[in-house]
Amino acid sequence: MNIYFAGSIRGGREDVDLYSRIIRHLQTYGEVLTEHVADPELLGQGEQGLSDQEIHDRDMDWLRQSDVIVADVTVPSLGVGYEVRAASELKKNVLCLYRPQQDRRLSAMISGCPDIKIRNYKRIDDAIEIVNEFFQEYQLSTR
């Protein structure tokens, strides 16, 4: 199974440690095509050595190859929002993980989309359990 993980890069790297733990867990279900999102060396300026168009085209190809998309949408990111919408348009199974914060609300363009599963979490253990439930549902639906 190919899994696309989306998390903020240029929008802010404050959750990179959470991304790493989520990706490690996702790898128990299949190949994570975007494991670089958890690379602590990857700074907010984005990937070096690739043009923006090369990144866009590569990531869109990975989205097309993916069976499921898991996105952490806690840190606002235009790129993650774009990826989630593109995945929805491609009729992919999409799970968005969101850690509610007192001073921020999730964008209505994500929370209002009926094709996207949104689950709130407080701790990484909660996120892992949500991922497990998502994959159980996915496996049941593909039988």
Short mmCIF file of C-alpha atoms in Angstrom, two decimals:
data_model
loop_
_atom_site.label_atom_id
_atom_site.label_comp_id
_atom_site.label_asym_id
_atom_site.label_seq_id
_atom_site.Cartn_x
_atom_site.Cartn_y
_atom_site.Cartn_z
CA MET A 1 0.00 0.00 0.00
CA ASN A 2 1.25 3.47 -0.88
CA ILE A 3 0.63 6.17 1.73
CA TYR A 4 0.98 9.91 1.22
CA PHE A 5 1.64 11.86 4.41
CA ALA A 6 1.17 15.63 4.32
CA GLY A 7 2.47 17.99 6.98
CA SER A 8 3.62 21.57 6.98
CA ILE A 9 7.04 22.39 5.57
CA ARG A 10 7.07 26.02 4.45
CA GLY A 11 4.15 26.90 6.75
CA GLY A 12 6.18 26.00 9.85
CA ARG A 13 8.18 23.07 11.17
CA GLU A 14 7.09 23.10 14.83
CA ASP A 15 5.41 19.67 14.56
CA VAL A 16 8.22 17.81 12.77
CA ASP A 17 8.69 15.46 15.75
CA LEU A 18 5.00 14.51 15.65
CA TYR A 19 5.26 13.96 11.89
CA SER A 20 8.16 11.61 12.48
CA ARG A 21 6.19 9.50 14.96
CA ILE A 22 3.12 9.41 12.72
CA ILE A 23 5.17 8.43 9.67
CA ARG A 24 6.96 5.66 11.57
CA HIS A 25 3.57 4.28 12.52
CA LEU A 26 2.20 4.65 8.99
CA GLN A 27 5.12 2.55 7.76
CA THR A 28 3.59 -0.43 9.56
CA TYR A 29 0.75 -0.21 7.02
CA GLY A 30 2.75 0.38 3.85
CA GLU A 31 5.27 2.57 2.06
CA VAL A 32 5.15 6.25 2.96
CA LEU A 33 6.08 8.07 -0.22
CA THR A 34 6.63 11.37 1.57
CA GLU A 35 8.74 10.36 4.55
CA HIS A 36 10.97 13.39 3.91
CA VAL A 37 8.28 15.54 5.58
CA ALA A 38 9.61 14.27 8.94
CA ASP A 39 13.24 15.07 8.16
CA PRO A 40 14.45 17.46 10.90
CA GLU A 41 17.07 18.80 8.46
CA LEU A 42 14.27 20.01 6.16
CA LEU A 43 13.70 23.62 7.12
CA GLY A 44 10.83 25.97 6.43
CA GLN A 45 12.45 27.14 3.20
CA GLY A 46 11.60 23.75 1.71
CA GLU A 47 13.64 21.26 -0.24
CA GLN A 48 16.89 22.37 -1.77
CA GLY A 49 17.96 21.36 -5.28
CA LEU A 50 14.46 21.13 -6.74
CA SER A 51 12.42 23.86 -8.36
CA ASP A 52 8.92 24.57 -7.09
CA GLN A 53 7.50 23.03 -10.27
CA GLU A 54 9.59 19.88 -9.81
CA ILE A 55 8.29 19.55 -6.24
CA HIS A 56 4.71 20.13 -7.38
CA ASP A 57 4.92 17.60 -10.22
CA ARG A 58 6.65 14.96 -8.07
CA ASP A 59 4.18 15.37 -5.23
CA MET A 60 1.18 15.22 -7.57
CA ASP A 61 2.61 12.00 -9.03
CA TRP A 62 2.95 10.59 -5.50
CA LEU A 63 -0.65 11.61 -4.74
CA ARG A 64 -1.84 9.73 -7.83
CA GLN A 65 0.15 6.64 -6.77
CA SER A 66 -1.16 6.70 -3.21
CA ASP A 67 -3.93 4.53 -1.89
CA VAL A 68 -4.59 6.77 1.11
CA ILE A 69 -3.59 10.22 2.30
CA VAL A 70 -2.99 11.12 5.93
CA ALA A 71 -2.43 14.81 6.66
CA ASP A 72 -1.70 16.64 9.85
CA VAL A 73 -3.49 19.94 9.36
CA THR A 74 -2.70 21.48 12.75
CA VAL A 75 -0.04 23.89 11.42
CA PRO A 76 -1.73 26.02 8.74
CA SER A 77 -0.13 25.32 5.37
CA LEU A 78 -1.23 26.31 1.88
CA GLY A 79 0.60 23.29 0.49
CA VAL A 80 -1.09 20.80 2.79
CA GLY A 81 -4.48 22.32 2.00
CA TYR A 82 -3.71 22.02 -1.71
CA GLU A 83 -2.65 18.38 -1.29
CA VAL A 84 -5.77 17.50 0.70
CA ARG A 85 -8.03 19.07 -1.92
CA ALA A 86 -6.15 17.41 -4.78
CA ALA A 87 -6.43 14.03 -3.03
CA SER A 88 -10.16 14.59 -2.56
CA GLU A 89 -10.55 15.42 -6.25
CA LEU A 90 -8.64 12.23 -7.09
CA LYS A 91 -11.21 10.31 -4.99
CA LYS A 92 -8.57 9.15 -2.50
CA ASN A 93 -9.35 8.18 1.08
CA VAL A 94 -8.22 11.18 3.12
CA LEU A 95 -7.68 11.42 6.86
CA CYS A 96 -6.87 14.80 8.38
CA LEU A 97 -5.47 14.87 11.90
CA TYR A 98 -6.02 18.10 13.80
CA ARG A 99 -4.89 19.19 17.25
CA PRO A 100 -7.36 21.90 18.34
CA GLN A 101 -5.83 25.08 19.67
CA GLN A 102 -7.41 27.87 21.64
CA ASP A 103 -6.39 30.64 19.24
CA ARG A 104 -7.00 28.81 15.91
CA ARG A 105 -9.77 26.99 14.13
CA LEU A 106 -9.44 24.54 11.27
CA SER A 107 -10.23 26.05 7.90
CA ALA A 108 -13.85 25.55 6.84
CA MET A 109 -12.54 24.48 3.43
CA ILE A 110 -11.15 21.38 5.14
CA SER A 111 -13.66 20.86 7.95
CA GLY A 112 -16.62 21.51 5.66
CA CYS A 113 -15.64 18.99 2.97
CA PRO A 114 -17.79 15.85 3.27
CA ASP A 115 -15.20 13.73 1.40
CA ILE A 116 -12.52 14.20 4.07
CA LYS A 117 -12.35 12.40 7.42
CA ILE A 118 -11.26 14.84 10.13
CA ARG A 119 -10.27 13.60 13.54
CA ASN A 120 -9.10 15.72 16.47
CA TYR A 121 -6.32 14.55 18.75
CA LYS A 122 -4.58 15.87 21.84
CA ARG A 123 -1.62 13.52 22.21
CA ILE A 124 0.43 11.47 19.78
CA ASP A 125 -1.09 8.28 21.22
CA ASP A 126 -4.53 9.59 20.24
CA ALA A 127 -3.29 10.24 16.68
CA ILE A 128 -1.87 6.71 16.44
CA GLU A 129 -5.18 5.21 17.55
CA ILE A 130 -7.05 7.35 15.01
CA VAL A 131 -4.69 6.14 12.27
CA ASN A 132 -5.31 2.52 13.32
CA GLU A 133 -9.09 3.01 13.13
CA PHE A 134 -8.75 4.71 9.72
CA PHE A 135 -6.79 1.78 8.29
CA GLN A 136 -9.19 -0.76 9.78
CA GLU A 137 -12.08 1.03 8.05
CA TYR A 138 -10.09 1.31 4.83
CA GLN A 139 -9.22 -2.39 4.81
CA LEU A 140 -12.86 -3.32 5.43
CA SER A 141 -14.05 -1.07 2.61
CA THR A 142 -11.63 -2.57 0.06
CA ARG A 143 -12.65 -6.20 0.65
#
